[in-house]
């Protein structure tokens, strides 16, 4: 039998819990051996539920724990870059939630530490592991729709986040559209050169007062000429709306929303169905399992991580370019931000 990878979790919050449960129940190739959280009661609760032997208040204890081979960094965004650098220096293999940081210099520092230590780093762009989007990517990569010409991504949340989050998150382009920027590169298989953003606060005036927008459309110009459109809304009244389409010289491939069931209800007035799965915890369940499996496999088989540090950095560059584009009302080249 193949050995199981020993994993330590930093951050026992919302997403940390998802990964911990997947490790405990769905990924036999790995074993969760330690959990840490500054809010130690959260770590203790999770560890007790999942029978994890070690609990620490200080994440550094996980780095000092010789039984831990790999760490999952699931703490708040502002801790990621520092924890990546320290975990790399401690020789741990690293999975880190997106984004690495909002500041590109901090990202570069973390990536340099990983490079120096020669450890693996995978970034949690989980949507790449969604079975529907993955299939779309395979079709495009296999040339089945010819040369990609137009990409469309619709990504709308069921409700806006709390206003306190909006104030510190970096705004819609860095906390929400960042996933779509990654999806754009992943689906088209090419780099974006220019972004042009339009945005308004149509959902909640308080978001506008906080200096952000809640409704945004960004056009993308890829190297090689393909065009893309991403639209985001903080509030779709019918729930979580997540669709993609790639149109090319020889055809088109698209993926619709996921629904809790396939029942169609027909009555004297209309034909209708239940709403799409509501928000990321339900919609992307399978992707979270598949991404951690992929991380564990790349460590155990000593292969390259499927989502690299550079994959983590580029969507942040795109987010900053979109912000500048909106404020200056002009197309912005990513080279202006610093690639
Ligand atoms: N890929 C995705 O779909 C996805 C979804 C949600 C969150 N995220 C990312 O995951 C990260 C966490 O988000 P969340 O929603 O789980 O937040 P959360 O607030 O629910 O959890 C964060 C946890 O980290 C802990 N923490 C903070 N500082 C720490 C430290 N120094 N050491 C140890 N623990 C510390 C907090 O106490 C908290 O329990 C964010 O960076 C977010 O962007 C990604």
Short mmCIF file of N, CA and C in Angstrom, two decimals, residues 60-220:
data_model
loop_
_atom_site.label_atom_id
_atom_site.label_comp_id
_atom_site.label_asym_id
_atom_site.label_seq_id
_atom_site.Cartn_x
_atom_site.Cartn_y
_atom_site.Cartn_z
N UNK A 60 3.37 28.23 14.00
CA UNK A 60 4.79 27.85 13.91
C UNK A 60 5.04 26.47 14.49
N UNK A 61 4.16 26.04 15.40
CA UNK A 61 4.32 24.69 15.96
C UNK A 61 4.11 23.64 14.87
N UNK A 62 3.27 23.94 13.89
CA UNK A 62 3.07 23.01 12.77
C UNK A 62 4.34 22.96 11.92
N UNK A 63 4.98 24.12 11.76
CA UNK A 63 6.21 24.15 10.98
C UNK A 63 7.34 23.39 11.69
N UNK A 64 7.31 23.41 13.04
CA UNK A 64 8.34 22.69 13.82
C UNK A 64 8.02 21.20 13.96
N UNK A 65 6.80 20.82 13.67
CA UNK A 65 6.36 19.43 13.86
C UNK A 65 6.94 18.56 12.74
N UNK A 66 7.90 17.71 13.11
CA UNK A 66 8.61 16.90 12.11
C UNK A 66 7.70 15.85 11.46
N UNK A 67 6.55 15.56 12.10
CA UNK A 67 5.66 14.55 11.51
C UNK A 67 4.82 15.15 10.37
N UNK A 68 4.86 16.48 10.21
CA UNK A 68 4.05 17.14 9.16
C UNK A 68 4.89 17.34 7.91
N UNK A 69 4.45 16.72 6.80
CA UNK A 69 5.20 16.89 5.54
C UNK A 69 4.68 18.06 4.72
N UNK A 70 3.36 18.27 4.77
CA UNK A 70 2.75 19.30 3.92
C UNK A 70 1.80 20.15 4.75
N UNK A 71 1.70 21.44 4.39
CA UNK A 71 0.77 22.31 5.11
C UNK A 71 -0.28 22.86 4.14
N UNK A 72 -1.49 23.01 4.66
CA UNK A 72 -2.55 23.70 3.93
C UNK A 72 -2.74 25.04 4.63
N UNK A 73 -2.50 26.14 3.92
CA UNK A 73 -2.64 27.47 4.52
C UNK A 73 -4.03 28.00 4.17
N UNK A 74 -4.88 28.04 5.19
CA UNK A 74 -6.29 28.42 4.99
C UNK A 74 -6.67 29.53 5.96
N UNK A 75 -5.68 30.26 6.43
CA UNK A 75 -5.93 31.39 7.32
C UNK A 75 -6.30 32.61 6.49
N UNK A 76 -6.49 33.76 7.16
CA UNK A 76 -6.91 34.98 6.44
C UNK A 76 -5.85 35.38 5.41
N UNK A 77 -6.31 36.06 4.35
CA UNK A 77 -5.45 36.40 3.22
C UNK A 77 -4.17 37.12 3.65
N UNK A 78 -4.29 38.04 4.63
CA UNK A 78 -3.10 38.85 4.98
C UNK A 78 -1.98 38.03 5.60
N UNK A 79 -2.21 36.76 5.93
CA UNK A 79 -1.15 35.91 6.53
C UNK A 79 -0.45 35.04 5.47
N UNK A 80 -1.06 34.89 4.28
CA UNK A 80 -0.60 33.85 3.34
C UNK A 80 0.87 33.97 2.94
N UNK A 81 1.27 35.18 2.50
CA UNK A 81 2.63 35.33 1.94
C UNK A 81 3.68 34.98 3.00
N UNK A 82 3.47 35.48 4.22
CA UNK A 82 4.44 35.21 5.29
C UNK A 82 4.47 33.72 5.63
N UNK A 83 3.28 33.11 5.71
CA UNK A 83 3.23 31.69 6.08
C UNK A 83 3.85 30.82 4.99
N UNK A 84 3.65 31.22 3.73
CA UNK A 84 4.28 30.46 2.63
C UNK A 84 5.79 30.49 2.78
N UNK A 85 6.32 31.70 3.00
CA UNK A 85 7.79 31.85 3.11
C UNK A 85 8.32 31.02 4.28
N UNK A 86 7.64 31.09 5.43
CA UNK A 86 8.13 30.37 6.61
C UNK A 86 7.98 28.86 6.44
N UNK A 87 6.89 28.44 5.82
CA UNK A 87 6.68 27.00 5.58
C UNK A 87 7.74 26.48 4.61
N UNK A 88 8.08 27.28 3.60
CA UNK A 88 9.11 26.87 2.64
C UNK A 88 10.45 26.72 3.36
N UNK A 89 10.78 27.71 4.21
CA UNK A 89 12.05 27.63 4.95
C UNK A 89 12.10 26.40 5.85
N UNK A 90 10.91 25.99 6.34
CA UNK A 90 10.84 24.80 7.20
C UNK A 90 10.82 23.51 6.37
N UNK A 91 10.86 23.63 5.06
CA UNK A 91 10.93 22.45 4.19
C UNK A 91 9.60 21.76 3.96
N UNK A 92 8.49 22.44 4.25
CA UNK A 92 7.17 21.81 4.05
C UNK A 92 6.71 21.99 2.60
N UNK A 93 5.94 21.02 2.13
CA UNK A 93 5.23 21.16 0.84
C UNK A 93 3.99 22.00 1.14
N UNK A 94 3.60 22.87 0.19
CA UNK A 94 2.61 23.89 0.56
C UNK A 94 1.42 23.95 -0.41
N UNK A 95 0.23 23.93 0.18
CA UNK A 95 -0.99 24.31 -0.53
C UNK A 95 -1.46 25.58 0.15
N UNK A 96 -1.75 26.63 -0.65
CA UNK A 96 -2.24 27.87 -0.04
C UNK A 96 -3.50 28.34 -0.74
N UNK A 97 -4.44 28.76 0.06
CA UNK A 97 -5.67 29.31 -0.51
C UNK A 97 -5.38 30.59 -1.29
N UNK A 98 -6.25 30.90 -2.25
CA UNK A 98 -6.10 32.15 -3.00
C UNK A 98 -6.62 33.30 -2.16
N UNK A 99 -6.19 34.52 -2.36
CA UNK A 99 -5.01 34.90 -3.13
C UNK A 99 -3.75 34.78 -2.27
N UNK A 100 -2.57 34.72 -2.92
CA UNK A 100 -1.32 34.64 -2.15
C UNK A 100 -1.20 35.91 -1.31
N UNK A 101 -1.51 37.04 -1.91
CA UNK A 101 -1.53 38.35 -1.24
C UNK A 101 -2.14 39.32 -2.23
N UNK A 102 -2.47 40.52 -1.76
CA UNK A 102 -2.96 41.55 -2.69
C UNK A 102 -1.79 42.38 -3.21
N UNK A 103 -0.69 42.34 -2.48
CA UNK A 103 0.49 43.14 -2.81
C UNK A 103 1.47 42.26 -3.61
N UNK A 104 1.84 42.72 -4.81
CA UNK A 104 2.69 41.90 -5.68
C UNK A 104 4.09 41.70 -5.11
N UNK A 105 4.61 42.68 -4.37
CA UNK A 105 5.95 42.51 -3.78
C UNK A 105 5.93 41.40 -2.73
N UNK A 106 4.83 41.34 -1.99
CA UNK A 106 4.71 40.25 -0.98
C UNK A 106 4.62 38.89 -1.69
N UNK A 107 3.88 38.86 -2.79
CA UNK A 107 3.78 37.61 -3.56
C UNK A 107 5.16 37.19 -4.04
N UNK A 108 5.91 38.15 -4.58
CA UNK A 108 7.23 37.82 -5.11
C UNK A 108 8.16 37.31 -4.02
N UNK A 109 8.05 37.89 -2.82
CA UNK A 109 8.87 37.42 -1.70
C UNK A 109 8.54 35.97 -1.36
N UNK A 110 7.25 35.66 -1.33
CA UNK A 110 6.83 34.29 -1.01
C UNK A 110 7.30 33.31 -2.09
N UNK A 111 7.14 33.71 -3.35
CA UNK A 111 7.53 32.80 -4.44
C UNK A 111 9.05 32.59 -4.47
N UNK A 112 9.80 33.63 -4.11
CA UNK A 112 11.27 33.49 -4.07
C UNK A 112 11.66 32.50 -2.97
N UNK A 113 10.98 32.56 -1.83
CA UNK A 113 11.30 31.64 -0.72
C UNK A 113 11.01 30.19 -1.13
N UNK A 114 9.92 30.01 -1.88
CA UNK A 114 9.56 28.65 -2.34
C UNK A 114 10.62 28.14 -3.32
N UNK A 115 11.01 29.01 -4.22
CA UNK A 115 12.03 28.67 -5.22
C UNK A 115 13.34 28.27 -4.52
N UNK A 116 13.72 29.07 -3.54
CA UNK A 116 15.00 28.84 -2.83
C UNK A 116 14.97 27.50 -2.09
N UNK A 117 13.83 27.22 -1.46
CA UNK A 117 13.73 26.00 -0.65
C UNK A 117 13.52 24.76 -1.52
N UNK A 118 13.07 24.96 -2.76
CA UNK A 118 12.85 23.81 -3.65
C UNK A 118 11.66 22.96 -3.23
N UNK A 119 10.68 23.58 -2.55
CA UNK A 119 9.47 22.83 -2.17
C UNK A 119 8.37 23.10 -3.19
N UNK A 120 7.28 22.36 -3.07
CA UNK A 120 6.15 22.57 -3.99
C UNK A 120 5.18 23.60 -3.39
N UNK A 121 4.58 24.38 -4.29
CA UNK A 121 3.53 25.32 -3.87
C UNK A 121 2.38 25.20 -4.85
N UNK A 122 1.19 24.93 -4.32
CA UNK A 122 -0.01 24.91 -5.17
C UNK A 122 -1.00 25.94 -4.60
N UNK A 123 -1.65 26.70 -5.50
CA UNK A 123 -2.59 27.73 -5.07
C UNK A 123 -4.03 27.23 -5.31
N UNK A 124 -4.92 27.58 -4.37
CA UNK A 124 -6.28 27.02 -4.35
C UNK A 124 -7.27 27.66 -5.32
N UNK A 125 -6.95 27.63 -6.61
CA UNK A 125 -7.98 28.03 -7.58
C UNK A 125 -8.82 26.79 -7.90
N UNK A 126 -9.77 26.53 -7.00
CA UNK A 126 -10.53 25.27 -7.01
C UNK A 126 -11.39 25.09 -8.24
N UNK A 127 -11.81 26.20 -8.88
CA UNK A 127 -12.78 26.05 -9.99
C UNK A 127 -12.17 25.28 -11.16
N UNK A 128 -10.82 25.26 -11.24
CA UNK A 128 -10.18 24.46 -12.29
C UNK A 128 -10.49 22.98 -12.12
N UNK A 129 -10.91 22.58 -10.91
CA UNK A 129 -11.15 21.16 -10.63
C UNK A 129 -12.64 20.83 -10.67
N UNK A 130 -13.46 21.81 -11.05
CA UNK A 130 -14.89 21.54 -11.26
C UNK A 130 -15.02 20.65 -12.50
N UNK A 131 -15.75 19.54 -12.41
CA UNK A 131 -15.80 18.61 -13.55
C UNK A 131 -16.30 19.25 -14.84
N UNK A 132 -17.25 20.19 -14.76
CA UNK A 132 -17.77 20.82 -15.99
C UNK A 132 -16.74 21.75 -16.63
N UNK A 133 -16.14 22.60 -15.82
CA UNK A 133 -15.16 23.55 -16.36
C UNK A 133 -13.91 22.81 -16.86
N UNK A 134 -13.57 21.75 -16.14
CA UNK A 134 -12.41 20.93 -16.55
C UNK A 134 -12.66 20.32 -17.93
N UNK A 135 -13.89 19.86 -18.15
CA UNK A 135 -14.23 19.27 -19.45
C UNK A 135 -14.16 20.32 -20.56
N UNK A 136 -14.64 21.53 -20.26
CA UNK A 136 -14.57 22.63 -21.24
C UNK A 136 -13.10 22.88 -21.60
N UNK A 137 -12.25 22.92 -20.57
CA UNK A 137 -10.82 23.17 -20.81
C UNK A 137 -10.21 22.07 -21.69
N UNK A 138 -10.60 20.82 -21.42
CA UNK A 138 -10.04 19.71 -22.21
C UNK A 138 -10.45 19.81 -23.67
N UNK A 139 -11.72 20.19 -23.90
CA UNK A 139 -12.22 20.33 -25.27
C UNK A 139 -11.44 21.41 -26.02
N UNK A 140 -11.21 22.54 -25.34
CA UNK A 140 -10.47 23.64 -25.98
C UNK A 140 -9.03 23.20 -26.23
N UNK A 141 -8.40 22.60 -25.22
CA UNK A 141 -6.98 22.22 -25.34
C UNK A 141 -6.78 21.17 -26.43
N UNK A 142 -7.80 20.32 -26.64
CA UNK A 142 -7.69 19.27 -27.67
C UNK A 142 -7.95 19.83 -29.07
N UNK A 143 -8.29 21.09 -29.16
CA UNK A 143 -8.52 21.72 -30.49
C UNK A 143 -9.88 21.39 -31.06
N UNK A 144 -10.80 20.85 -30.26
CA UNK A 144 -12.10 20.41 -30.79
C UNK A 144 -12.98 21.57 -31.25
N UNK A 145 -12.75 22.77 -30.74
CA UNK A 145 -13.53 23.92 -31.22
C UNK A 145 -12.65 24.86 -32.07
N UNK A 146 -11.51 24.33 -32.52
CA UNK A 146 -10.60 25.13 -33.34
C UNK A 146 -9.83 26.14 -32.50
N UNK A 147 -9.57 27.30 -33.09
CA UNK A 147 -8.84 28.34 -32.36
C UNK A 147 -9.83 29.17 -31.54
N UNK A 148 -9.61 29.30 -30.22
CA UNK A 148 -10.55 30.10 -29.41
C UNK A 148 -10.58 31.55 -29.89
N UNK A 149 -11.81 32.10 -30.02
CA UNK A 149 -11.96 33.49 -30.47
C UNK A 149 -12.68 34.36 -29.44
N UNK A 150 -13.71 33.77 -28.79
CA UNK A 150 -14.46 34.54 -27.77
C UNK A 150 -14.66 33.67 -26.53
N UNK A 151 -14.33 34.24 -25.38
CA UNK A 151 -14.59 33.58 -24.09
C UNK A 151 -15.66 34.39 -23.36
N UNK A 152 -16.62 33.71 -22.77
CA UNK A 152 -17.60 34.42 -21.93
C UNK A 152 -17.66 33.73 -20.57
N UNK A 153 -17.54 34.51 -19.52
CA UNK A 153 -17.69 33.96 -18.16
C UNK A 153 -18.72 34.81 -17.43
N UNK A 154 -19.74 34.14 -16.91
CA UNK A 154 -20.73 34.81 -16.06
C UNK A 154 -20.54 34.29 -14.65
N UNK A 155 -20.36 35.21 -13.71
CA UNK A 155 -20.10 34.81 -12.33
C UNK A 155 -20.81 35.79 -11.41
N UNK A 156 -21.93 35.33 -10.86
CA UNK A 156 -22.75 36.24 -10.03
C UNK A 156 -23.07 35.55 -8.70
N UNK A 157 -22.87 36.29 -7.64
CA UNK A 157 -23.11 35.73 -6.30
C UNK A 157 -24.57 35.88 -5.90
N UNK A 158 -25.05 35.05 -4.96
CA UNK A 158 -26.44 35.20 -4.52
C UNK A 158 -26.67 36.42 -3.64
N UNK A 159 -25.63 36.83 -2.89
CA UNK A 159 -25.78 38.05 -2.10
C UNK A 159 -24.41 38.66 -1.84
N UNK A 160 -24.38 39.98 -1.60
CA UNK A 160 -23.09 40.63 -1.35
C UNK A 160 -22.51 40.22 0.00
N UNK A 161 -21.18 40.31 0.14
CA UNK A 161 -20.56 40.04 1.44
C UNK A 161 -20.82 41.21 2.38
N UNK A 162 -20.51 41.06 3.69
CA UNK A 162 -20.67 42.18 4.62
C UNK A 162 -19.80 43.37 4.18
N UNK A 163 -20.27 44.58 4.47
CA UNK A 163 -19.57 45.79 4.01
C UNK A 163 -18.17 45.87 4.62
N UNK A 164 -18.00 45.35 5.84
CA UNK A 164 -16.66 45.37 6.46
C UNK A 164 -15.67 44.55 5.65
N UNK A 165 -16.16 43.48 5.03
CA UNK A 165 -15.29 42.64 4.18
C UNK A 165 -14.93 43.40 2.90
N UNK A 166 -15.92 44.06 2.32
CA UNK A 166 -15.69 44.81 1.07
C UNK A 166 -14.58 45.84 1.28
N UNK A 167 -14.53 46.44 2.49
CA UNK A 167 -13.56 47.50 2.77
C UNK A 167 -12.11 46.99 2.81
N UNK A 168 -11.93 45.70 3.12
CA UNK A 168 -10.55 45.19 3.27
C UNK A 168 -10.17 44.14 2.23
N UNK A 169 -11.12 43.73 1.40
CA UNK A 169 -10.88 42.58 0.52
C UNK A 169 -10.08 42.91 -0.73
N UNK A 170 -9.91 44.21 -0.99
CA UNK A 170 -9.26 44.60 -2.25
C UNK A 170 -10.29 44.93 -3.32
N UNK A 171 -11.57 44.66 -3.02
CA UNK A 171 -12.65 45.00 -3.96
C UNK A 171 -13.01 43.85 -4.88
N UNK A 172 -14.04 44.09 -5.68
CA UNK A 172 -14.65 43.03 -6.48
C UNK A 172 -13.65 42.35 -7.43
N UNK A 173 -12.70 43.12 -7.97
CA UNK A 173 -11.78 42.52 -8.94
C UNK A 173 -10.77 41.59 -8.28
N UNK A 174 -10.47 41.85 -6.99
CA UNK A 174 -9.46 41.03 -6.31
C UNK A 174 -10.06 39.98 -5.39
N UNK A 175 -11.30 40.18 -4.94
CA UNK A 175 -11.85 39.14 -4.06
C UNK A 175 -12.83 38.22 -4.80
N UNK A 176 -13.40 38.69 -5.89
CA UNK A 176 -14.42 37.88 -6.57
C UNK A 176 -13.99 37.53 -8.00
N UNK A 177 -13.71 38.56 -8.81
CA UNK A 177 -13.36 38.28 -10.21
C UNK A 177 -12.01 37.58 -10.35
N UNK A 178 -11.23 37.55 -9.28
CA UNK A 178 -9.93 36.87 -9.33
C UNK A 178 -10.09 35.41 -9.78
N UNK A 179 -11.18 34.76 -9.33
CA UNK A 179 -11.45 33.38 -9.76
C UNK A 179 -11.70 33.33 -11.27
N UNK A 180 -12.40 34.33 -11.79
CA UNK A 180 -12.73 34.35 -13.22
C UNK A 180 -11.50 34.69 -14.06
N UNK A 181 -10.61 35.54 -13.52
CA UNK A 181 -9.36 35.83 -14.23
C UNK A 181 -8.57 34.53 -14.36
N UNK A 182 -8.53 33.74 -13.29
CA UNK A 182 -7.83 32.46 -13.38
C UNK A 182 -8.51 31.54 -14.38
N UNK A 183 -9.84 31.50 -14.33
CA UNK A 183 -10.61 30.63 -15.24
C UNK A 183 -10.36 31.03 -16.70
N UNK A 184 -10.25 32.33 -16.95
CA UNK A 184 -10.02 32.81 -18.33
C UNK A 184 -8.70 32.26 -18.86
N UNK A 185 -7.63 32.36 -18.10
CA UNK A 185 -6.31 31.85 -18.52
C UNK A 185 -6.38 30.34 -18.69
N UNK A 186 -7.06 29.68 -17.76
CA UNK A 186 -7.14 28.22 -17.78
C UNK A 186 -7.91 27.72 -19.00
N UNK A 187 -9.06 28.34 -19.29
CA UNK A 187 -9.90 27.83 -20.39
C UNK A 187 -9.31 28.13 -21.75
N UNK A 188 -8.81 29.34 -21.94
CA UNK A 188 -8.29 29.72 -23.27
C UNK A 188 -6.89 29.15 -23.49
N UNK A 189 -6.14 28.92 -22.41
CA UNK A 189 -4.80 28.35 -22.56
C UNK A 189 -3.82 29.36 -23.10
N UNK A 190 -4.08 30.63 -22.81
CA UNK A 190 -3.23 31.69 -23.30
C UNK A 190 -3.24 32.83 -22.28
N UNK A 191 -2.26 33.71 -22.40
CA UNK A 191 -2.17 34.81 -21.43
C UNK A 191 -2.98 36.02 -21.88
N UNK A 192 -3.53 36.72 -20.89
CA UNK A 192 -4.24 37.98 -21.16
C UNK A 192 -3.20 39.10 -21.21
N UNK A 193 -3.37 39.99 -22.20
CA UNK A 193 -2.43 41.12 -22.31
C UNK A 193 -3.04 42.44 -21.83
N UNK A 194 -4.37 42.61 -22.10
CA UNK A 194 -5.02 43.89 -21.78
C UNK A 194 -6.38 43.64 -21.15
N UNK A 195 -6.76 44.47 -20.18
CA UNK A 195 -8.10 44.40 -19.62
C UNK A 195 -8.75 45.78 -19.69
N UNK A 196 -10.08 45.78 -19.85
CA UNK A 196 -10.83 47.04 -19.91
C UNK A 196 -12.08 46.84 -19.06
N UNK A 197 -12.18 47.62 -17.99
CA UNK A 197 -13.23 47.37 -17.00
C UNK A 197 -14.28 48.47 -16.97
N UNK A 198 -15.53 48.06 -16.78
CA UNK A 198 -16.61 49.00 -16.49
C UNK A 198 -17.28 48.50 -15.22
N UNK A 199 -17.75 49.41 -14.38
CA UNK A 199 -18.37 48.97 -13.13
C UNK A 199 -19.28 50.02 -12.55
N UNK A 200 -20.26 49.55 -11.77
CA UNK A 200 -21.23 50.44 -11.11
C UNK A 200 -21.62 49.82 -9.77
N UNK A 201 -22.11 50.65 -8.86
CA UNK A 201 -22.72 50.12 -7.63
C UNK A 201 -24.23 50.16 -7.85
N UNK A 202 -24.79 49.05 -8.33
CA UNK A 202 -26.22 48.98 -8.64
C UNK A 202 -26.98 48.17 -7.59
N UNK A 203 -26.25 47.36 -6.82
CA UNK A 203 -26.89 46.45 -5.87
C UNK A 203 -27.08 47.13 -4.52
N UNK A 204 -26.00 47.81 -4.06
CA UNK A 204 -26.03 48.41 -2.73
C UNK A 204 -25.17 49.68 -2.74
N UNK A 205 -25.81 50.82 -2.48
CA UNK A 205 -25.09 52.11 -2.51
C UNK A 205 -23.94 52.12 -1.51
N UNK A 206 -24.07 51.36 -0.41
CA UNK A 206 -23.00 51.34 0.61
C UNK A 206 -21.71 50.78 0.02
N UNK A 207 -21.83 49.88 -0.96
CA UNK A 207 -20.62 49.33 -1.60
C UNK A 207 -19.93 50.44 -2.39
N UNK A 208 -20.71 51.26 -3.06
CA UNK A 208 -20.16 52.41 -3.78
C UNK A 208 -19.50 53.39 -2.82
N UNK A 209 -20.17 53.63 -1.69
CA UNK A 209 -19.60 54.57 -0.70
C UNK A 209 -18.28 54.03 -0.13
N UNK A 210 -18.15 52.70 -0.10
CA UNK A 210 -16.90 52.10 0.40
C UNK A 210 -15.81 52.12 -0.68
N UNK A 211 -16.13 52.69 -1.85
CA UNK A 211 -15.12 52.84 -2.90
C UNK A 211 -15.06 51.68 -3.87
N UNK A 212 -16.07 50.80 -3.84
CA UNK A 212 -16.03 49.64 -4.72
C UNK A 212 -17.26 49.65 -5.64
N UNK A 213 -17.31 48.69 -6.57
CA UNK A 213 -18.50 48.49 -7.40
C UNK A 213 -19.04 47.10 -7.09
N UNK A 214 -20.32 46.87 -7.42
CA UNK A 214 -20.90 45.55 -7.18
C UNK A 214 -21.36 44.88 -8.47
N UNK A 215 -21.21 45.60 -9.57
CA UNK A 215 -21.61 45.10 -10.88
C UNK A 215 -20.47 45.48 -11.82
N UNK A 216 -19.88 44.48 -12.48
CA UNK A 216 -18.70 44.80 -13.30
C UNK A 216 -18.65 43.94 -14.55
N UNK A 217 -18.19 44.56 -15.63
CA UNK A 217 -17.94 43.84 -16.88
C UNK A 217 -16.51 44.16 -17.29
N UNK A 218 -15.74 43.11 -17.55
CA UNK A 218 -14.35 43.32 -17.98
C UNK A 218 -14.14 42.61 -19.31
N UNK A 219 -13.61 43.35 -20.27
CA UNK A 219 -13.22 42.67 -21.52
C UNK A 219 -11.72 42.39 -21.45
N UNK A 220 -11.37 41.24 -22.04
CA UNK A 220 -9.99 40.76 -22.01
C UNK A 220 -9.49 40.65 -23.44
#
